Short mmCIF file of C-alpha atoms in Angstrom, two decimals:
data_model
loop_
_atom_site.label_atom_id
_atom_site.label_comp_id
_atom_site.label_asym_id
_atom_site.label_seq_id
_atom_site.Cartn_x
_atom_site.Cartn_y
_atom_site.Cartn_z
CA MET A 1 18.66 -26.65 14.83
CA THR A 2 16.47 -23.55 15.32
CA ILE A 3 13.66 -23.20 17.82
CA TYR A 4 11.18 -23.19 14.93
CA SER A 5 12.52 -26.50 13.66
CA VAL A 6 12.08 -28.00 17.13
CA ILE A 7 8.50 -26.70 17.34
CA HIS A 8 7.65 -28.08 13.90
CA LYS A 9 9.12 -31.49 14.66
CA THR A 10 7.32 -31.59 18.00
CA GLY A 11 4.07 -30.80 16.21
CA LEU A 12 4.65 -33.64 13.75
CA GLY A 13 5.34 -35.99 16.66
CA ILE A 14 2.08 -34.97 18.36
CA SER A 15 0.26 -35.39 15.06
CA SER A 16 1.65 -38.90 14.58
CA LEU A 17 0.71 -39.89 18.13
CA GLY A 18 -2.74 -38.41 17.65
CA GLY A 19 -3.20 -40.32 14.39
CA ALA A 20 -2.31 -43.58 16.14
CA LEU A 21 -4.72 -42.86 19.01
CA ALA A 22 -7.50 -41.93 16.59
CA LEU A 23 -6.98 -45.17 14.65
CA VAL A 24 -6.88 -47.36 17.75
CA GLY A 25 -9.85 -45.55 19.31
CA ALA A 26 -11.89 -46.00 16.15
CA MET A 27 -11.03 -49.72 15.99
CA VAL A 28 -12.11 -50.35 19.60
CA GLN A 29 -14.96 -47.82 19.29
CA THR A 30 -13.85 -45.75 22.29
CA PRO A 31 -14.56 -42.01 21.95
CA ALA A 32 -12.36 -41.22 24.95
CA ILE A 33 -9.40 -42.37 22.83
CA TRP A 34 -10.22 -41.39 19.25
CA GLN A 35 -11.62 -37.93 20.04
CA PRO A 36 -8.46 -36.45 21.63
CA GLY A 37 -6.43 -38.37 19.08
CA LEU A 38 -8.26 -36.69 16.20
CA VAL A 39 -7.73 -33.24 17.70
CA MET A 40 -4.03 -34.01 18.34
CA LEU A 41 -3.69 -35.19 14.73
CA SER A 42 -5.13 -32.01 13.20
CA ALA A 43 -3.61 -29.48 15.65
CA GLY A 44 -0.21 -31.18 15.65
CA PHE A 45 -0.10 -31.20 11.87
CA ALA A 46 -1.05 -27.49 11.79
CA VAL A 47 2.05 -26.84 13.89
CA GLY A 48 4.30 -29.32 12.12
CA ALA A 49 3.37 -28.32 8.57
CA GLY A 50 5.80 -25.41 8.87
CA TYR A 51 8.62 -27.97 8.69
CA TRP A 52 8.09 -28.14 4.93
CA GLN A 53 8.55 -24.95 2.92
CA ALA A 54 5.80 -25.92 0.48
CA LEU A 55 3.21 -26.16 3.29
CA ARG A 56 4.03 -23.01 5.24
CA SER A 57 1.59 -20.89 3.28
CA TYR A 58 -1.17 -23.34 4.27
CA GLN A 59 -0.59 -23.21 8.04
CA PHE A 60 -3.34 -20.66 8.73
CA THR A 61 -5.77 -22.84 6.77
CA LEU A 62 -4.66 -25.93 8.69
CA TRP A 63 -5.27 -24.16 12.02
CA ILE A 64 -8.79 -23.26 10.92
CA ILE A 65 -9.38 -26.89 9.96
CA ALA A 66 -7.99 -28.01 13.34
CA GLY A 67 -10.40 -25.68 15.13
CA PHE A 68 -13.26 -26.99 13.02
CA VAL A 69 -12.31 -30.59 13.84
CA ALA A 70 -12.18 -29.77 17.56
CA ALA A 71 -15.59 -28.09 17.34
CA MET A 72 -17.22 -31.03 15.63
CA THR A 73 -15.57 -33.47 18.06
CA TYR A 74 -16.36 -31.81 21.39
CA ALA A 75 -19.15 -29.33 20.47
CA SER A 76 -20.59 -27.69 23.62
CA GLY A 77 -17.72 -28.99 25.76
CA LEU A 78 -15.44 -26.69 23.79
CA ILE A 79 -17.39 -23.48 24.36
CA ILE A 80 -18.85 -23.99 27.85
CA TRP A 81 -16.25 -23.72 30.60
CA GLY A 82 -17.47 -24.22 34.16
CA GLY A 83 -21.00 -23.34 33.12
CA PHE A 84 -19.89 -20.15 31.30
CA ASN A 85 -20.47 -19.91 27.54
CA ILE A 86 -17.56 -18.24 25.74
CA THR A 87 -19.86 -17.38 22.84
CA HIS A 88 -21.61 -14.79 25.03
CA LYS A 89 -22.47 -11.73 22.94
CA TRP A 90 -20.08 -9.38 24.75
CA ILE A 91 -17.14 -11.79 24.54
CA VAL A 92 -17.74 -12.18 20.81
CA PHE A 93 -17.97 -8.39 20.48
CA LEU A 94 -14.64 -7.85 22.23
CA VAL A 95 -12.89 -10.56 20.21
CA ILE A 96 -14.26 -9.32 16.88
CA GLN A 97 -13.25 -5.75 17.77
CA LEU A 98 -9.72 -6.89 18.59
CA THR A 99 -9.66 -8.89 15.35
CA MET A 100 -10.88 -5.96 13.26
CA PHE A 101 -8.45 -3.58 14.99
CA SER A 102 -5.62 -6.00 14.25
CA MET A 103 -6.70 -6.09 10.61
CA GLY A 104 -6.99 -2.30 10.63
CA THR A 105 -3.35 -1.89 11.68
CA LYS A 106 -2.46 -3.23 8.23
CA LEU A 107 -4.32 -0.27 6.71
CA THR A 108 -2.86 3.21 6.70
CA ILE A 109 -3.98 6.67 5.69
CA GLN A 110 -1.63 6.26 2.74
CA ASP A 111 -3.73 3.29 1.56
CA PHE A 112 -6.78 5.52 1.33
CA ILE A 113 -4.71 8.17 -0.45
CA GLY A 114 -3.64 5.40 -2.82
CA VAL A 115 -7.26 4.87 -3.82
CA ALA A 116 -7.10 8.23 -5.61
CA ARG A 117 -4.30 6.89 -7.82
CA MET A 118 -6.43 4.04 -9.17
CA PRO A 119 -10.06 4.98 -8.43
CA TRP A 120 -11.53 3.04 -11.35
CA ALA A 121 -9.82 -0.23 -10.39
CA VAL A 122 -10.84 0.15 -6.73
CA PHE A 123 -14.41 0.96 -7.77
CA ILE A 124 -14.53 -2.12 -10.00
CA GLY A 125 -13.24 -4.37 -7.23
CA THR A 126 -15.63 -2.98 -4.62
CA PHE A 127 -18.55 -3.00 -7.07
CA CYS A 128 -17.91 -6.63 -8.04
CA HIS A 129 -17.61 -7.63 -4.40
CA PHE A 130 -20.88 -6.10 -3.25
CA VAL A 131 -22.83 -7.22 -6.33
CA ILE A 132 -21.52 -10.71 -7.13
CA MET A 133 -21.41 -12.27 -3.65
CA PRO A 134 -24.79 -11.08 -2.29
CA LEU A 135 -26.65 -12.03 -5.50
CA LEU A 136 -24.75 -15.31 -5.82
CA GLY A 137 -25.60 -16.11 -2.21
CA PHE A 138 -29.25 -15.29 -2.86
CA SER A 139 -29.26 -17.60 -5.89
CA ILE A 140 -27.82 -20.39 -3.76
CA THR A 141 -30.53 -19.98 -1.12
CA LEU A 142 -33.13 -20.32 -3.88
CA LEU A 143 -31.40 -23.42 -5.23
CA PHE A 144 -31.11 -25.25 -1.90
CA ASN A 145 -33.88 -25.69 0.65
CA PHE A 146 -32.03 -24.62 3.79
CA PRO A 147 -33.78 -23.65 7.04
CA PRO A 148 -34.47 -19.88 7.04
CA GLU A 149 -31.79 -18.92 9.58
CA VAL A 150 -29.12 -20.99 7.82
CA ALA A 151 -30.10 -19.32 4.53
CA VAL A 152 -29.80 -15.90 6.20
CA GLY A 153 -26.26 -16.86 7.20
CA ILE A 154 -25.40 -17.47 3.54
CA LEU A 155 -26.77 -14.05 2.62
CA LEU A 156 -24.90 -12.47 5.53
CA ILE A 157 -21.49 -13.87 4.60
CA GLY A 158 -22.14 -12.85 1.00
CA ALA A 159 -22.82 -9.26 2.05
CA CYS A 160 -19.67 -8.90 4.18
CA PRO A 161 -16.48 -7.20 2.94
CA SER A 162 -13.32 -9.03 1.94
CA GLY A 163 -11.31 -10.51 4.79
CA LEU A 164 -7.73 -10.75 5.96
CA SER A 165 -6.98 -13.89 3.96
CA SER A 166 -7.73 -12.22 0.60
CA THR A 167 -4.72 -9.92 0.92
CA VAL A 168 -2.54 -12.87 1.92
CA MET A 169 -3.67 -14.83 -1.14
CA VAL A 170 -3.01 -11.84 -3.40
CA TYR A 171 0.53 -11.67 -2.04
CA ILE A 172 1.12 -15.40 -2.63
CA ALA A 173 -0.30 -15.20 -6.16
CA ASN A 174 1.98 -12.29 -7.16
CA ALA A 175 -1.11 -10.22 -7.95
CA ASN A 176 -1.68 -6.48 -7.46
CA LEU A 177 -1.10 -6.07 -3.71
CA ALA A 178 -1.63 -2.29 -3.67
CA LEU A 179 -5.02 -2.73 -5.33
CA ALA A 180 -5.94 -5.49 -2.86
CA VAL A 181 -5.20 -3.27 0.14
CA SER A 182 -7.20 -0.40 -1.39
CA ILE A 183 -10.21 -2.60 -2.16
CA ALA A 184 -10.09 -4.09 1.34
CA ALA A 185 -10.00 -0.61 2.87
CA VAL A 186 -12.90 0.73 0.81
CA SER A 187 -15.05 -2.41 1.06
CA THR A 188 -14.59 -2.52 4.83
CA LEU A 189 -15.82 1.06 5.21
CA ALA A 190 -18.60 0.55 2.66
CA ALA A 191 -19.77 -2.52 4.62
CA THR A 192 -21.06 -0.20 7.33
CA PHE A 193 -24.07 0.43 5.12
CA MET A 194 -23.86 -2.17 2.33
CA THR A 195 -23.89 -5.25 4.58
CA PRO A 196 -27.04 -4.33 6.57
CA LEU A 197 -28.73 -3.06 3.42
CA TRP A 198 -28.18 -6.28 1.45
CA VAL A 199 -29.20 -8.45 4.41
CA LYS A 200 -32.37 -6.41 4.88
CA LEU A 201 -33.25 -6.55 1.17
CA LEU A 202 -32.49 -10.25 0.64
CA ALA A 203 -33.24 -11.77 4.05
CA GLY A 204 -35.89 -9.46 5.45
CA SER A 205 -38.64 -11.90 4.51
CA MET A 206 -36.91 -14.83 6.27
CA ILE A 207 -36.26 -13.38 9.73
CA ASP A 208 -36.86 -10.03 11.41
CA ILE A 209 -33.98 -7.74 10.40
CA LYS A 210 -33.76 -4.39 12.18
CA LEU A 211 -31.78 -2.30 9.71
CA THR A 212 -30.78 0.53 12.06
CA ALA A 213 -29.72 -1.88 14.81
CA MET A 214 -27.64 -3.88 12.35
CA VAL A 215 -25.95 -0.72 11.05
CA MET A 216 -25.07 0.19 14.64
CA ASP A 217 -23.67 -3.33 15.21
CA VAL A 218 -21.46 -2.94 12.13
CA VAL A 219 -20.32 0.45 13.40
CA LYS A 220 -19.37 -1.12 16.74
CA ILE A 221 -17.55 -4.17 15.40
CA VAL A 222 -16.05 -2.77 12.19
CA LEU A 223 -16.03 1.01 11.83
CA ILE A 224 -14.87 1.89 15.36
CA PRO A 225 -11.97 -0.64 15.53
CA ILE A 226 -10.82 0.28 12.01
CA GLY A 227 -11.13 3.96 12.89
CA ALA A 228 -9.02 3.40 16.02
CA ALA A 229 -6.33 1.76 13.90
CA ILE A 230 -6.37 4.67 11.43
CA LEU A 231 -6.19 7.14 14.35
CA HIS A 232 -3.07 5.31 15.54
CA ASP A 233 -1.57 5.66 12.05
CA TYR A 234 -2.34 9.39 12.14
CA LEU A 235 -0.60 9.75 15.50
CA GLN A 236 2.30 7.63 14.31
CA SER A 237 2.95 9.24 10.93
CA TYR A 238 1.17 12.53 10.48
CA ALA A 239 0.20 14.23 13.76
CA SER A 240 1.84 17.51 14.73
CA LEU A 241 2.40 18.33 18.39
CA ARG A 242 -0.86 20.29 18.38
CA GLY A 243 -2.73 17.44 16.68
CA ARG A 244 -1.40 14.95 19.22
CA ARG A 245 -2.50 17.18 22.11
CA ILE A 246 -5.98 17.49 20.62
CA VAL A 247 -6.28 13.69 20.47
CA GLN A 248 -4.96 13.37 24.03
CA GLY A 249 -7.50 15.92 25.25
CA LEU A 250 -10.30 14.11 23.43
CA ALA A 251 -9.16 10.80 24.97
CA ALA A 252 -9.22 12.40 28.45
CA ILE A 253 -12.80 13.58 27.90
CA CYS A 254 -13.74 10.07 26.70
CA ALA A 255 -12.14 8.52 29.79
CA LEU A 256 -14.11 10.84 32.09
CA TRP A 257 -17.30 10.01 30.19
CA LEU A 258 -16.77 6.25 30.57
CA ILE A 259 -15.93 6.64 34.28
CA LEU A 260 -19.20 8.56 34.65
CA MET A 261 -21.08 5.72 32.90
CA ILE A 262 -19.53 3.12 35.19
CA ALA A 263 -20.19 5.22 38.32
CA GLY A 264 -23.94 5.30 37.72
CA GLY A 265 -24.28 7.85 34.97
CA TRP A 266 -25.89 5.31 32.65
CA ASP A 267 -28.78 4.70 35.02
CA GLN A 268 -29.30 8.42 35.55
CA LEU A 269 -29.09 9.43 31.89
CA PHE A 270 -30.36 6.48 29.89
CA ALA A 271 -32.23 4.06 32.15
CA ASP A 272 -35.59 5.57 31.18
CA ALA A 273 -34.59 6.51 27.62
CA SER A 274 -36.04 4.88 24.53
CA ALA A 275 -34.47 1.74 23.07
CA ASP A 276 -33.07 3.74 20.15
CA SER A 277 -31.50 6.32 22.47
CA GLN A 278 -29.86 3.54 24.48
CA MET A 279 -28.58 1.94 21.28
CA TYR A 280 -26.94 5.19 20.15
CA ALA A 281 -25.52 5.74 23.66
CA VAL A 282 -23.87 2.30 23.55
CA VAL A 283 -22.29 3.19 20.20
CA LEU A 284 -21.04 6.47 21.72
CA ASN A 285 -19.46 4.52 24.59
CA PHE A 286 -17.77 2.16 22.13
CA ALA A 287 -16.46 5.14 20.15
CA ALA A 288 -15.05 6.68 23.34
CA GLY A 289 -13.33 3.41 24.14
CA GLY A 290 -11.94 3.25 20.60
CA ILE A 291 -10.30 6.69 20.93
CA ILE A 292 -8.73 5.73 24.26
CA TRP A 293 -7.52 2.41 22.85
CA ALA A 294 -5.97 4.10 19.80
CA LEU A 295 -3.95 6.40 22.07
CA PHE A 296 -2.93 3.52 24.35
CA TYR A 297 -1.88 1.34 21.42
CA ASN A 298 0.10 4.22 19.96
CA TRP A 299 1.91 4.52 23.29
CA LEU A 300 2.64 0.77 23.29
CA HIS A 301 3.88 0.97 19.71
CA SER A 302 6.22 3.84 20.60
CA ARG A 303 7.71 1.68 23.36
CA SER A 304 8.17 -1.42 21.22
CA ALA A 305 7.59 -1.87 17.50
CA LYS A 306 7.23 -5.61 18.14
CA VAL A 307 3.61 -5.05 19.13
CA GLN A 308 2.87 -4.35 15.45
CA ILE A 309 4.33 -7.73 14.49
CA MET A 310 1.81 -9.43 16.78
CA MET A 311 -1.23 -7.93 15.06
CA PRO A 312 -1.55 -10.34 12.08
CA THR A 313 -1.26 -13.27 14.49
CA LEU A 314 -4.04 -11.82 16.66
CA SER A 315 -6.21 -11.41 13.54
CA MET A 316 -5.68 -15.03 12.60
CA MET A 317 -6.39 -16.19 16.16
CA GLY A 318 -9.63 -14.21 16.10
CA ILE A 319 -10.74 -15.83 12.85
CA ILE A 320 -9.89 -19.29 14.24
CA PHE A 321 -11.90 -18.44 17.37
CA PHE A 322 -15.00 -17.49 15.37
CA THR A 323 -14.78 -20.50 13.07
CA THR A 324 -14.38 -22.87 16.00
CA THR A 325 -17.04 -21.39 18.27
CA ALA A 326 -19.62 -21.01 15.49
CA ALA A 327 -19.12 -24.62 14.42
CA ALA A 328 -19.27 -25.84 18.03
CA ALA A 329 -22.39 -23.83 18.83
CA GLY A 330 -24.15 -25.05 15.69
CA ARG A 331 -22.80 -28.60 15.59
CA ASP A 332 -26.23 -30.27 15.74
CA ASN A 333 -27.59 -28.01 13.00
CA LEU A 334 -24.45 -28.54 10.95
CA LEU A 335 -24.80 -32.32 11.13
CA GLN A 336 -28.25 -31.98 9.59
CA VAL A 337 -27.23 -29.76 6.67
CA GLY A 338 -23.45 -30.27 6.74
CA PHE A 339 -22.68 -31.83 3.36
CA LEU A 340 -25.21 -29.73 1.49
CA LEU A 341 -24.06 -26.53 3.21
CA CYS A 342 -20.41 -27.32 2.45
CA PHE A 343 -21.29 -27.87 -1.20
CA ALA A 344 -23.32 -24.65 -1.32
CA MET A 345 -20.57 -22.58 0.29
CA LEU A 346 -17.97 -24.07 -2.05
CA LEU A 347 -20.15 -22.99 -4.98
CA HIS A 348 -20.41 -19.53 -3.41
CA ASN A 349 -16.66 -19.26 -2.94
CA LEU A 350 -15.57 -20.67 -6.32
CA GLY A 351 -18.31 -18.72 -8.08
CA GLY A 352 -16.92 -15.54 -6.52
CA PHE A 353 -13.43 -16.34 -7.79
CA LEU A 354 -14.64 -17.19 -11.30
CA ILE A 355 -17.17 -14.40 -11.83
CA GLY A 356 -14.90 -11.83 -10.16
CA TYR A 357 -12.03 -12.73 -12.47
CA LEU A 358 -14.13 -12.87 -15.64
CA MET A 359 -15.98 -9.61 -14.94
CA SER A 360 -12.81 -7.69 -14.18
CA ARG A 361 -10.78 -9.25 -17.00
CA TRP A 362 -13.24 -9.40 -19.86
CA LEU A 363 -15.97 -6.90 -19.00
CA PHE A 364 -13.83 -4.16 -17.43
CA ARG A 365 -10.62 -4.98 -19.37
CA MET A 366 -8.31 -5.07 -16.35
CA ASP A 367 -4.82 -6.56 -16.62
CA VAL A 368 -4.23 -10.14 -15.48
CA GLN A 369 -2.65 -9.27 -12.12
CA SER A 370 -5.44 -6.86 -11.22
CA ALA A 371 -8.09 -9.37 -12.31
CA ARG A 372 -6.54 -11.96 -10.01
CA THR A 373 -6.71 -9.45 -7.19
CA VAL A 374 -10.39 -8.77 -7.79
CA ALA A 375 -11.06 -12.53 -7.89
CA PHE A 376 -9.62 -12.94 -4.39
CA GLU A 377 -11.24 -9.80 -3.02
CA VAL A 378 -14.61 -10.98 -4.31
CA GLY A 379 -14.41 -14.68 -3.42
CA LEU A 380 -13.01 -14.42 0.12
CA GLN A 381 -15.28 -12.90 2.76
CA ASN A 382 -14.76 -11.57 6.27
CA GLY A 383 -16.00 -14.60 8.19
CA GLY A 384 -15.16 -13.02 11.54
CA MET A 385 -17.46 -10.10 10.86
CA ALA A 386 -20.26 -12.44 9.75
CA SER A 387 -19.87 -14.50 12.94
CA GLY A 388 -19.85 -11.34 15.05
CA LEU A 389 -23.08 -10.11 13.48
CA ALA A 390 -24.66 -13.55 13.88
CA ALA A 391 -23.73 -13.47 17.57
CA ALA A 392 -25.18 -9.94 17.87
CA MET A 393 -28.45 -11.37 16.55
CA GLY A 394 -28.22 -14.13 19.16
CA LYS A 395 -28.16 -16.72 16.37
CA LEU A 396 -24.54 -17.88 16.19
CA ALA A 397 -25.63 -21.55 16.11
CA THR A 398 -27.69 -21.04 12.95
CA VAL A 399 -26.93 -17.78 11.15
CA GLY A 400 -23.23 -18.25 12.00
CA LEU A 401 -22.98 -21.68 10.34
CA ALA A 402 -22.35 -20.42 6.81
CA SER A 403 -19.35 -18.34 7.87
CA ALA A 404 -18.01 -21.25 9.97
CA VAL A 405 -18.08 -23.44 6.85
CA MET A 406 -17.00 -20.90 4.26
CA THR A 407 -13.95 -19.66 6.16
CA PRO A 408 -12.00 -22.96 6.04
CA LEU A 409 -13.27 -23.79 2.56
CA GLY A 410 -12.29 -20.37 1.25
CA ASN A 411 -8.84 -20.57 2.77
CA VAL A 412 -8.22 -24.00 1.24
CA SER A 413 -9.48 -23.05 -2.22
CA GLY A 414 -7.79 -19.64 -2.06
CA SER A 415 -4.46 -21.18 -1.08
CA LEU A 416 -4.68 -23.68 -3.93
CA LEU A 417 -5.58 -20.98 -6.47
CA ALA A 418 -2.90 -18.56 -5.23
CA ASN A 419 -0.18 -21.21 -5.37
CA TYR A 420 -1.37 -22.34 -8.82
CA TRP A 421 -1.09 -18.81 -10.20
CA ARG A 422 2.29 -18.32 -8.53
CA LYS A 423 3.66 -21.53 -10.05
CA LYS A 424 2.14 -20.65 -13.42
CA ASP A 425 4.01 -17.33 -13.40
CA ALA A 426 7.21 -19.15 -12.47
CA ARG A 427 6.76 -21.60 -15.37
CA LEU A 428 6.09 -18.75 -17.80
CA ALA A 429 9.16 -16.89 -16.55
CA VAL A 430 11.34 -19.98 -17.05
CA ALA A 431 9.89 -20.53 -20.53
CA ALA A 432 10.52 -16.88 -21.48
CA HIS A 433 14.09 -17.07 -20.16
CA THR A 434 14.67 -20.29 -22.12
CA ARG A 435 13.39 -18.74 -25.37
CA SER A 436 15.57 -15.69 -24.84
CA ALA A 437 18.62 -17.87 -24.24
CA GLU A 438 17.92 -19.90 -27.37
CA GLN A 439 17.53 -16.77 -29.47
CA LEU A 440 20.79 -15.34 -28.11
CA SER A 441 22.62 -18.58 -28.80
CA LYS A 442 21.42 -18.47 -32.43
CA GLY A 443 22.50 -14.87 -32.70
CA SER A 444 19.00 -13.66 -33.54
CA PRO A 445 17.71 -10.35 -32.21
CA LEU A 446 15.21 -10.39 -29.33
#
């Protein structure tokens, strides 16, 4: 028996115990019993589901659901520890940067070079993503009468780039993985300007959207972490000795700059500066930190390649964190619009899959595998980025609700669609093999 088998069986045991406690607690109407039981049931099953081969591809989705269940059960008790709120803007910023950096380590300079090999397909995928989802989200806000800040959240998640889960779903579905990685790379970089622009155009009449400030927030939480990951790839695969020394020198200058800021330089240089100057200075400090982090991570990677294996797990943990904290922070608002918002976000997600597939397949004449890829890259959004931007606005409990709902829904629907397409391909392959065997047995030419 392997250690993984023991962990999975332990998880199933905890899940069973939790289910019993939840049932008993519900029967005697005692929250102190059914609440922990419900969390044990969902979290234990997320661990134990790996016991069955057929459910292993759903474990990430189950963990997101478990986090959502915990958020709805305990609400503020889950995010306020000893009077400190873990959804504080700077904590969210650090977590989203770590999440985006972890995602970025799956991108390489070669991926961007690969865009040149299929520019039309990448353009189609990116075009569909940034046209279908924002306009579909806008249509949904017109259809349903949500409070303004909740509606802005729908527009925000629609304007974000594709997320980590889209590439996973493409892999499961046997679709065009190279195209998926290229679209993810381009859409992530394009989001620096496209996301704030769409939010300003579509949501500017609902709440006050400061376009420049939002662009700078995207630079801090997306462009700088992704850039740090790409810098690591450069150092790892392409840098000459001279190139490495240039990066090391630049990192030393950045370190001295940040030490100066900490030692009182900020007050001397920027305390009396305009708000815009301070905003750009903060971005400069983040960029300096990104260069230092890229060099440090490259050093860690050179000492042990296992650190790279940890990155996807950190990405998933970050997404679970954002889903859980956004749902917990907005629990009261979610209870008011919960069912309707779930229905609206399901329409948004499934509409992205359907329209993305049809546009790429029938309008742009892409092959089936590439059309499947575009469907996933369009329909699955970067919920972590949306939550991070909502937190930057100081509106995680309202603007962040749509991403908290769409992330688990998208992972469930995406998993189902990916496994359906995978099984469909397997059935077609078996049928083709059977026909070939029958033709050979009859002595007829293929």
